[in-house]
mmCIF file of C-alpha atoms in Angstrom:
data_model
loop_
_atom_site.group_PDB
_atom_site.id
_atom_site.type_symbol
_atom_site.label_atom_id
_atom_site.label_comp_id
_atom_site.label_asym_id
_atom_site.label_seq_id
_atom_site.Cartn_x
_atom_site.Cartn_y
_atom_site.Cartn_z
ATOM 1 C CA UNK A 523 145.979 117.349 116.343
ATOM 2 C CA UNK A 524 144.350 113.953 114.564
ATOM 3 C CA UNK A 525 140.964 114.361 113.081
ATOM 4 C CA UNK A 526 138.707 111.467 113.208
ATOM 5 C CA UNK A 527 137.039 111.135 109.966
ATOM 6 C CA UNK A 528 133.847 108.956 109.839
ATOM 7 C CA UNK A 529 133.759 105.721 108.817
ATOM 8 C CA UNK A 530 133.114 105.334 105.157
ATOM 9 C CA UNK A 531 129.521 103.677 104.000
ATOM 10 C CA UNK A 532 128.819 101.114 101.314
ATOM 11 C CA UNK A 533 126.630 102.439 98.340
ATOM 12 C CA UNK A 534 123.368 101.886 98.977
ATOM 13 C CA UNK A 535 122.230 97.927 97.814
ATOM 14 C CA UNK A 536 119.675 95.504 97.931
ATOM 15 C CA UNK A 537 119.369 95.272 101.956
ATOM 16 C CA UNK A 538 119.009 91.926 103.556
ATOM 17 C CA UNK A 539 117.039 90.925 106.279
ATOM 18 C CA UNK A 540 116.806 88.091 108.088
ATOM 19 C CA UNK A 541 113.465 87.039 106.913
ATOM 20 C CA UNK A 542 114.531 87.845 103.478
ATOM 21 C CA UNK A 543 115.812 90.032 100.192
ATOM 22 C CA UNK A 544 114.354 93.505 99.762
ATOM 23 C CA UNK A 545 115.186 94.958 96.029
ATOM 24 C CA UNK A 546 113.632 97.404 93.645
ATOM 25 C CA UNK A 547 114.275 97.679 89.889
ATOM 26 C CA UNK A 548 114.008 101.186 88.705
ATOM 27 C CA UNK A 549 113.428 102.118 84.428
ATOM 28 C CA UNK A 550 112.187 105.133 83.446
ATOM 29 C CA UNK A 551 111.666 105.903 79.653
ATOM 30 C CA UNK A 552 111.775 109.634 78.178
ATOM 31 C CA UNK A 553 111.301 110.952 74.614
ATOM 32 C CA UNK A 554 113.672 112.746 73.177
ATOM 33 C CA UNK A 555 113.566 115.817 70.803
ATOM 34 C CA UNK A 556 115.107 113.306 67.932
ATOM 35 C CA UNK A 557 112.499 111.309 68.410
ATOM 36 C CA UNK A 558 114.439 107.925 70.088
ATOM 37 C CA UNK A 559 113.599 107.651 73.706
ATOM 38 C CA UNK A 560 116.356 107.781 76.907
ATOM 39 C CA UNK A 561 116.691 105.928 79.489
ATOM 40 C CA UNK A 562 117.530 108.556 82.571
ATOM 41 C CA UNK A 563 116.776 105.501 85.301
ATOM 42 C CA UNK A 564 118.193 102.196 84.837
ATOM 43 C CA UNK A 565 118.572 101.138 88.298
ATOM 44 C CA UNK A 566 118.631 97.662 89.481
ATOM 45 C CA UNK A 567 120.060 96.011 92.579
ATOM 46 C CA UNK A 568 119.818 92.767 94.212
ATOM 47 C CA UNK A 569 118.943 90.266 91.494
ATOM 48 C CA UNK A 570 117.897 92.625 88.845
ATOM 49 C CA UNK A 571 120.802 93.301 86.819
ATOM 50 C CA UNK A 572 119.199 95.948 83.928
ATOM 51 C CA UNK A 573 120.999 95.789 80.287
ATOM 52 C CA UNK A 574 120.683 97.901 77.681
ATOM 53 C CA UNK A 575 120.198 96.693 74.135
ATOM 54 C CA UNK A 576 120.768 98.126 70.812
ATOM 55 C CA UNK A 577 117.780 99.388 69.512
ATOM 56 C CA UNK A 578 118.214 100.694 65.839
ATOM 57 C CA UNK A 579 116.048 103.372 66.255
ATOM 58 C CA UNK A 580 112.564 101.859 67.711
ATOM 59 C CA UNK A 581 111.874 101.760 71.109
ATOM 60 C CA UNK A 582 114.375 101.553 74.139
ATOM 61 C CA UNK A 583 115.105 98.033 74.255
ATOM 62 C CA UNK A 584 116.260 97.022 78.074
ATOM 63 C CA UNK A 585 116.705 93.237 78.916
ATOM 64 C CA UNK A 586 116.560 91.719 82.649
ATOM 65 C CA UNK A 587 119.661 89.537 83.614
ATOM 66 C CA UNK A 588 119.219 87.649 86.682
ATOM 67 C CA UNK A 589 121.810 87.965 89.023
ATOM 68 C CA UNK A 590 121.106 85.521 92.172
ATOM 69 C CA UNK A 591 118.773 83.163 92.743
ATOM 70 C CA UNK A 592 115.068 85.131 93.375
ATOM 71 C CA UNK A 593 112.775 85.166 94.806
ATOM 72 C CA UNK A 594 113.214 82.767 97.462
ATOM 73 C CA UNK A 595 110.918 82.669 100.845
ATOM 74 C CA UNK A 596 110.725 86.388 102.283
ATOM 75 C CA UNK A 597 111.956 88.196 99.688
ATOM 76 C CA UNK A 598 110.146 91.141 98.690
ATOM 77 C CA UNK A 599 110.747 92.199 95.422
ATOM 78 C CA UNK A 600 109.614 94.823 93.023
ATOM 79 C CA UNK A 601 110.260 96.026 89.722
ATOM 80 C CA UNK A 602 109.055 99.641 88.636
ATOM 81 C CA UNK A 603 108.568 101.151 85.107
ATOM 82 C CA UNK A 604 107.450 104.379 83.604
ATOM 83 C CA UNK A 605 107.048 105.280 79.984
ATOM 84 C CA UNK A 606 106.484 108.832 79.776
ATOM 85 C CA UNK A 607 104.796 110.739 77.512
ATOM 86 C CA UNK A 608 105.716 109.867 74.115
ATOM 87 C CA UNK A 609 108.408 107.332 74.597
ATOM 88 C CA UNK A 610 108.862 103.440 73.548
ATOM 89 C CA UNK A 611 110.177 101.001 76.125
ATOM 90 C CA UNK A 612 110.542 97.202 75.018
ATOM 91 C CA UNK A 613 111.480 95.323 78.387
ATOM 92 C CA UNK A 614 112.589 91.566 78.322
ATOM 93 C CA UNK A 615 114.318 88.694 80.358
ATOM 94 C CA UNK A 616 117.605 86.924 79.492
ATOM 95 C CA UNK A 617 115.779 83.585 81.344
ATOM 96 C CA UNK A 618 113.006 82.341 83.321
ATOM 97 C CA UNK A 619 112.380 83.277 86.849
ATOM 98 C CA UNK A 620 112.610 80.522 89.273
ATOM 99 C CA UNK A 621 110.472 80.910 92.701
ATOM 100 C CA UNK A 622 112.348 78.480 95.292
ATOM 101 C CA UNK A 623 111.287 78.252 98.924
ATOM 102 C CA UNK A 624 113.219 79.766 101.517
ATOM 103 C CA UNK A 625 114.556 79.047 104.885
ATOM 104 C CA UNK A 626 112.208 80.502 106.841
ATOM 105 C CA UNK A 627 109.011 79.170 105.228
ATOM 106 C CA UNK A 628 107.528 83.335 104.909
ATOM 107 C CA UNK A 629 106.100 83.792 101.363
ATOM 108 C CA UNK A 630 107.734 85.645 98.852
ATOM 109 C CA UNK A 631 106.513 88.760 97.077
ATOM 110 C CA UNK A 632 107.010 90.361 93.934
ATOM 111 C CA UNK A 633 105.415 93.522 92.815
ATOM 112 C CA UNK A 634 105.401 94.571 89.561
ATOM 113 C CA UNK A 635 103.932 98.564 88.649
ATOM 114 C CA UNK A 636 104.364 99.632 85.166
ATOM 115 C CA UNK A 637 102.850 103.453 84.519
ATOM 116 C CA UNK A 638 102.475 103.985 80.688
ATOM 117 C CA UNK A 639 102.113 108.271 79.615
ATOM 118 C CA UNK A 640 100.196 109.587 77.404
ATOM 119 C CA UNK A 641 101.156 108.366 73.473
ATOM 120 C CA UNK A 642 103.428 106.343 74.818
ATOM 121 C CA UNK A 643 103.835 102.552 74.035
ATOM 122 C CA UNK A 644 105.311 100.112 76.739
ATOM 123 C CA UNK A 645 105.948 95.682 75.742
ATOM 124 C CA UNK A 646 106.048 94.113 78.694
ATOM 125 C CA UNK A 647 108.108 90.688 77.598
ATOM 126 C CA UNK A 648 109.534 88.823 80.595
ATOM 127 C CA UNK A 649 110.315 85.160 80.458
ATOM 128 C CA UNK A 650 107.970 82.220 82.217
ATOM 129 C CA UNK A 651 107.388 82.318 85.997
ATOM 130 C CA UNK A 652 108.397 78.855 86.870
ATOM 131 C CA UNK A 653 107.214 77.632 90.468
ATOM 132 C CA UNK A 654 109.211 75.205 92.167
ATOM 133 C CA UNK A 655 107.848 72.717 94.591
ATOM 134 C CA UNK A 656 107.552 74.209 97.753
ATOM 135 C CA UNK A 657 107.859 77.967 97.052
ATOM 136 C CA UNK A 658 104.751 79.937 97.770
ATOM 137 C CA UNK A 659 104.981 83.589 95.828
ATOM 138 C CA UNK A 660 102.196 86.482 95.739
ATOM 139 C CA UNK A 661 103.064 88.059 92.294
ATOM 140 C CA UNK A 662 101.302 91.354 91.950
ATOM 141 C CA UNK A 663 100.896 93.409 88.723
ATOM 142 C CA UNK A 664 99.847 96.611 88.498
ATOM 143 C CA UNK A 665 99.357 98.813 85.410
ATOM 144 C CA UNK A 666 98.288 102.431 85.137
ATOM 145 C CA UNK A 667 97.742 103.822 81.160
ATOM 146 C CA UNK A 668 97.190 107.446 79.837
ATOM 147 C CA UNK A 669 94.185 107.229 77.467
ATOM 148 C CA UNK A 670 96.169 107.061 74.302
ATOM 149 C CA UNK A 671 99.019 105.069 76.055
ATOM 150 C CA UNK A 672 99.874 101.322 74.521
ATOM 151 C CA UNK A 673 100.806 98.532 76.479
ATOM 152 C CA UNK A 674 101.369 94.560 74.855
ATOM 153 C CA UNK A 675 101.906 92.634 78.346
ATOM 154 C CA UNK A 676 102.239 89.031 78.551
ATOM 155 C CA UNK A 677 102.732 86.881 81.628
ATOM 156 C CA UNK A 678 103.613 83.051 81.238
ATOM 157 C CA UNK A 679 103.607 80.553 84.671
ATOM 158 C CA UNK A 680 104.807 77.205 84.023
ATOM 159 C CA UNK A 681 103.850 75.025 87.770
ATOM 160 C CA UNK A 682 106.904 73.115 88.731
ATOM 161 C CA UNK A 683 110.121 72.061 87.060
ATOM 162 C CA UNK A 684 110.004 68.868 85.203
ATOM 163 C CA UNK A 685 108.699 65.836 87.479
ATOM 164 C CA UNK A 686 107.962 67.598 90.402
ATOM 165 C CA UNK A 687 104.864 69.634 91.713
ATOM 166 C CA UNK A 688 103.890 72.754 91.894
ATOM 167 C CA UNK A 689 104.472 75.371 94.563
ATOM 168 C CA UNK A 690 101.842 77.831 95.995
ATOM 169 C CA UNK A 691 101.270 80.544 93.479
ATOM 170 C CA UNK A 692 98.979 83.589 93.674
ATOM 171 C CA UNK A 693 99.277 86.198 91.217
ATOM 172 C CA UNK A 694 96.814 89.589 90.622
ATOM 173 C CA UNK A 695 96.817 91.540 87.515
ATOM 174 C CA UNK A 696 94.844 95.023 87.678
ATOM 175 C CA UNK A 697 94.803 97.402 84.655
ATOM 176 C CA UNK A 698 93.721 100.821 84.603
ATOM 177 C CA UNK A 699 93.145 103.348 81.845
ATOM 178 C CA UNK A 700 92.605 106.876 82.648
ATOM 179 C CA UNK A 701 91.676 106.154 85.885
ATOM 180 C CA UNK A 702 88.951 103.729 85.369
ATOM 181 C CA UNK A 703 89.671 99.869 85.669
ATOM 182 C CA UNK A 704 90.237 98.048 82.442
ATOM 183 C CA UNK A 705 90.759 94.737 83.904
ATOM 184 C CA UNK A 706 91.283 93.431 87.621
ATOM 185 C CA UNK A 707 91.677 89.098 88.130
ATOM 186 C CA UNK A 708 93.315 87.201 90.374
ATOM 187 C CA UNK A 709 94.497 83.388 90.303
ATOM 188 C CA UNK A 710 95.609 80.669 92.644
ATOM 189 C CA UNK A 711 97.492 77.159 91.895
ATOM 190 C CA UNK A 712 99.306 75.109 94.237
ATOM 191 C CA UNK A 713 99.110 73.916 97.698
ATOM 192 C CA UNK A 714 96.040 75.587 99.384
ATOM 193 C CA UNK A 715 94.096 76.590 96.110
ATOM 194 C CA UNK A 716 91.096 74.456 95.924
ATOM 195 C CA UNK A 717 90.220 73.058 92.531
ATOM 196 C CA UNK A 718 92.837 74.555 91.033
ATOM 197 C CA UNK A 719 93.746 71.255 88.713
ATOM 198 C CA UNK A 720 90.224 70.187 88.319
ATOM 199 C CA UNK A 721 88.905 70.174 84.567
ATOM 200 C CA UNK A 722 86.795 73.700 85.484
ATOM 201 C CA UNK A 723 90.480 75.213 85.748
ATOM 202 C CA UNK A 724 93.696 73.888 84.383
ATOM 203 C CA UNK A 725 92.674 70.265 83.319
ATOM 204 C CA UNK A 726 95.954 68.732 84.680
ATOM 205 C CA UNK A 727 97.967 71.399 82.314
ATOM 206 C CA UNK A 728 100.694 73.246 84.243
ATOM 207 C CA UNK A 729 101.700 76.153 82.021
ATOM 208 C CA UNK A 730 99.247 79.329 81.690
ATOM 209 C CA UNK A 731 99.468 82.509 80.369
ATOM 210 C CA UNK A 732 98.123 85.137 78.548
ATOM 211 C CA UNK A 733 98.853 88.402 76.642
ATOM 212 C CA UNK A 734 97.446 91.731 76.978
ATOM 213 C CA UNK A 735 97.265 94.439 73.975
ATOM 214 C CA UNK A 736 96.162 97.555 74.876
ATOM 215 C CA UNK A 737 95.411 100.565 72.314
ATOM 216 C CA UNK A 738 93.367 103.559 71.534
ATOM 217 C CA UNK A 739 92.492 102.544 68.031
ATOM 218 C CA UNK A 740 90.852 99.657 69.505
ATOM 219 C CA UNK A 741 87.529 101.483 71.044
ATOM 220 C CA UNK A 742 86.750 101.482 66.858
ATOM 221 C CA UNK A 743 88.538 98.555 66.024
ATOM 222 C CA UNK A 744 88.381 95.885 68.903
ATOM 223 C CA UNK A 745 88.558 92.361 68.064
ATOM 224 C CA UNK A 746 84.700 91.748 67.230
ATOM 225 C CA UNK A 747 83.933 88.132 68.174
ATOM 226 C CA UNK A 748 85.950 85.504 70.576
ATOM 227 C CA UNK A 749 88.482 83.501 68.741
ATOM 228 C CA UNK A 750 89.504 79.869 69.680
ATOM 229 C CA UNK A 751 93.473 79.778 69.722
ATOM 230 C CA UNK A 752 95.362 76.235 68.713
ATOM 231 C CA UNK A 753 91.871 74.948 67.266
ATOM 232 C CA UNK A 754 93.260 71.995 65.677
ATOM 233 C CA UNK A 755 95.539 71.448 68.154
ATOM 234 C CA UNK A 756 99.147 70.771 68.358
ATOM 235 C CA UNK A 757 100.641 67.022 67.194
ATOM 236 C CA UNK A 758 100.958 65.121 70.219
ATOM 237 C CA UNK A 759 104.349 64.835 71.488
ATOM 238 C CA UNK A 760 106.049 61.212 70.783
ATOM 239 C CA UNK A 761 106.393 59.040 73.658
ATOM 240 C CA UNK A 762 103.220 59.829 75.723
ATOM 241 C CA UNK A 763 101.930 57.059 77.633
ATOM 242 C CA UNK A 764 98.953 55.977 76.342
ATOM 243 C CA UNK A 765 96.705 56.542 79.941
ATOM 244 C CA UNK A 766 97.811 60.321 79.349
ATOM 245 C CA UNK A 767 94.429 61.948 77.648
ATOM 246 C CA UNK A 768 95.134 65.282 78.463
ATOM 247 C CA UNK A 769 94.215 67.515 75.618
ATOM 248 C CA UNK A 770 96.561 69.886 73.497
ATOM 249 C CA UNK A 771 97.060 73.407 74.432
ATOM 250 C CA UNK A 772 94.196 75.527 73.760
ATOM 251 C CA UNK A 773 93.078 78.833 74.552
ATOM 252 C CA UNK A 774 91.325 81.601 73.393
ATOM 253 C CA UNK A 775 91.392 84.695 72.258
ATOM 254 C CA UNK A 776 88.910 88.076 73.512
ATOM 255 C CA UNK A 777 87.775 91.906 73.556
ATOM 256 C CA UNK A 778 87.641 93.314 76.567
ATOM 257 C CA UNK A 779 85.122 95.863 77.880
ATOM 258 C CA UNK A 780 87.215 98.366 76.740
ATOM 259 C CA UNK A 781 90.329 99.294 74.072
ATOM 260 C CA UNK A 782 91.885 95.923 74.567
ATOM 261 C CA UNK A 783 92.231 92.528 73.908
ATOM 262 C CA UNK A 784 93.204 89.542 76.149
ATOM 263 C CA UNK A 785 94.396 85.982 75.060
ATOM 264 C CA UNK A 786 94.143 83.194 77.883
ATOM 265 C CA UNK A 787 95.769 80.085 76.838
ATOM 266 C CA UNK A 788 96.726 76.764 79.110
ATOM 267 C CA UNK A 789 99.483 74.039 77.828
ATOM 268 C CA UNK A 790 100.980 70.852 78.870
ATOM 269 C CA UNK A 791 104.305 73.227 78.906
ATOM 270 C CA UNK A 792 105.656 76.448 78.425
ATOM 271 C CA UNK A 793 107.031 75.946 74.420
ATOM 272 C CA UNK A 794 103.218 75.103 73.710
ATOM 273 C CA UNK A 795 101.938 77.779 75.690
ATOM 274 C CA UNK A 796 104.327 80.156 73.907
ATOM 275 C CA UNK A 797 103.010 79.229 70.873
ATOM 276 C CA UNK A 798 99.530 79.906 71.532
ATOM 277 C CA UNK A 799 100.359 83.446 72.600
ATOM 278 C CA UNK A 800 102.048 83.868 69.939
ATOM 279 C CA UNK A 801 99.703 83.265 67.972
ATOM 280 C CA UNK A 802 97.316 85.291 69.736
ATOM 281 C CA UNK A 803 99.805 88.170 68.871
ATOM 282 C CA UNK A 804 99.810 87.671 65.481
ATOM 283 C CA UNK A 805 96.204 87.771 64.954
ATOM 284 C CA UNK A 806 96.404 91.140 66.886
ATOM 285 C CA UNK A 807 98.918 92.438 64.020
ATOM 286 C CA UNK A 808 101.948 92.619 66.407
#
């Protein structure tokens, strides 16, 4: 007698569709008795390819490698982190993100939803968002803190590739902190955005960003008074025509309502923009 055995299956993997990519990155963050933190879940798929880095005895270090081209038109993806209690998680990107447009002309989506536990610290590092021409991408982030968690977040979008315009980007950042909302915006640039380049919004920059810090020993110690960043302005770059009167990168530097500070900066480009956040950070002490 022959038994038929089934046929075997493929592990399970990013799943395509035809209007698109659907893929999840999974990291979860756990303290240890030693004090070091684990990482039980590092689980990514599609074109998150998760690597752990050395981390000589601070926080879990874990850096996002790009493994395809993402997201393009219909994707959906999503990236998911927890620190639990009492754990350290510093999460970065080996290179910038790229949103291209696709073949069916569907937006793409990607979700981000960090959850930070109670004493625990999470830095939220990726690379610049870069938005090609033609792409149209609904970014979402969405953070949920303990009351004594820490977060440092920053998010960089640079609007087209050099010479070209920018896609259609729309990107919402919510923060909570035990339960109560910390801070909830939402922006628009691109195709369908109205007066999104005008000089009440971007000025004819196209890099933006800002940085997030987050911490219980700010309800007594908040940043007291707004803060200009890049005041006297960066040397302008040699070679600009002379009809090009766009000003440096500038931005500026907050409290929040709230255990928190938030630096909003705007740039001619993303190595200007980084150095305003940077600096931001510094005057934060981190």
């Amino acid at each position: 007698m022959t038994l038929a055995l089934p046929p075997r299956t493929a592990p399970a993997t990013a799943a395509p569709s035809p209007a698109g990519l659907r893929a999840t990155a999974r990291i979860v963050a756990r303290a240890a008795a030693d004090g070091t933190t684990r990482l039980p879940v590092l689980d990514g798929e599609g074109p998150f390819a998760l690597r752990r880095l050395r981390a000589h005895g601070g926080p879990a270090r874990v850096c996002v490698v790009g493994a395809m081209s993402a997201p393009l038109g219909g994707d959906r993806l999503a990236v998911e982190v927890t620190a639990e209690a009492g754990s350290a998680l510093h999460l970065t990107a080996a290179a910038a993100t790229v949103a291209l447009p696709g073949r069916t002309g569907e937006p793409a989506h990607y979700d981000v939803r960090l959850t930070v536990g109670e004493g625990a610290r999470l830095d939220w590092l990726p690379e610049p968002l870069i938005s090609a021409a033609g792409s149209d991408l609904r970014m979402t982030t969405t953070v949920e803190l303990a009351a004594t968690a820490r977060l440092v977040l920053r998010e960089e979008q640079v609007l087209g590739r050099s010479g070209e315009p920018t896609g259609a980007l729309r990107s919402r950042l919510t923060v909570r902190r035990a339960g109560r909302t910390l801070l909830d915006q939402e922006t628009a640039y691109g195709p369908g955005a109205p007066g999104w380049d005008t000089p009440a919004v971007l000025g004819g920059h196209r890099a933006v960003g800002q940085l997030l810090v987050v911490a219980p020993e700010f309800e007594d110690a908040a940043p007291a008074e707004v803060r200009l960043l890049g005041a006297t302005g960066d040397p302008p770059p040699r070679g600009r025509p002379a009809g090009d009167q766009r000003p440096d990168a500038q931005g500026v530097l907050a409290p929040l309502a709230g255990p928190g500070a938030l630096a909003t900066a705007v740039a001619p480009d993303g190595l200007r923009l980084r150095r305003l956040l940077d600096e931001a950070a510094r005057g934060l002490g981190g």
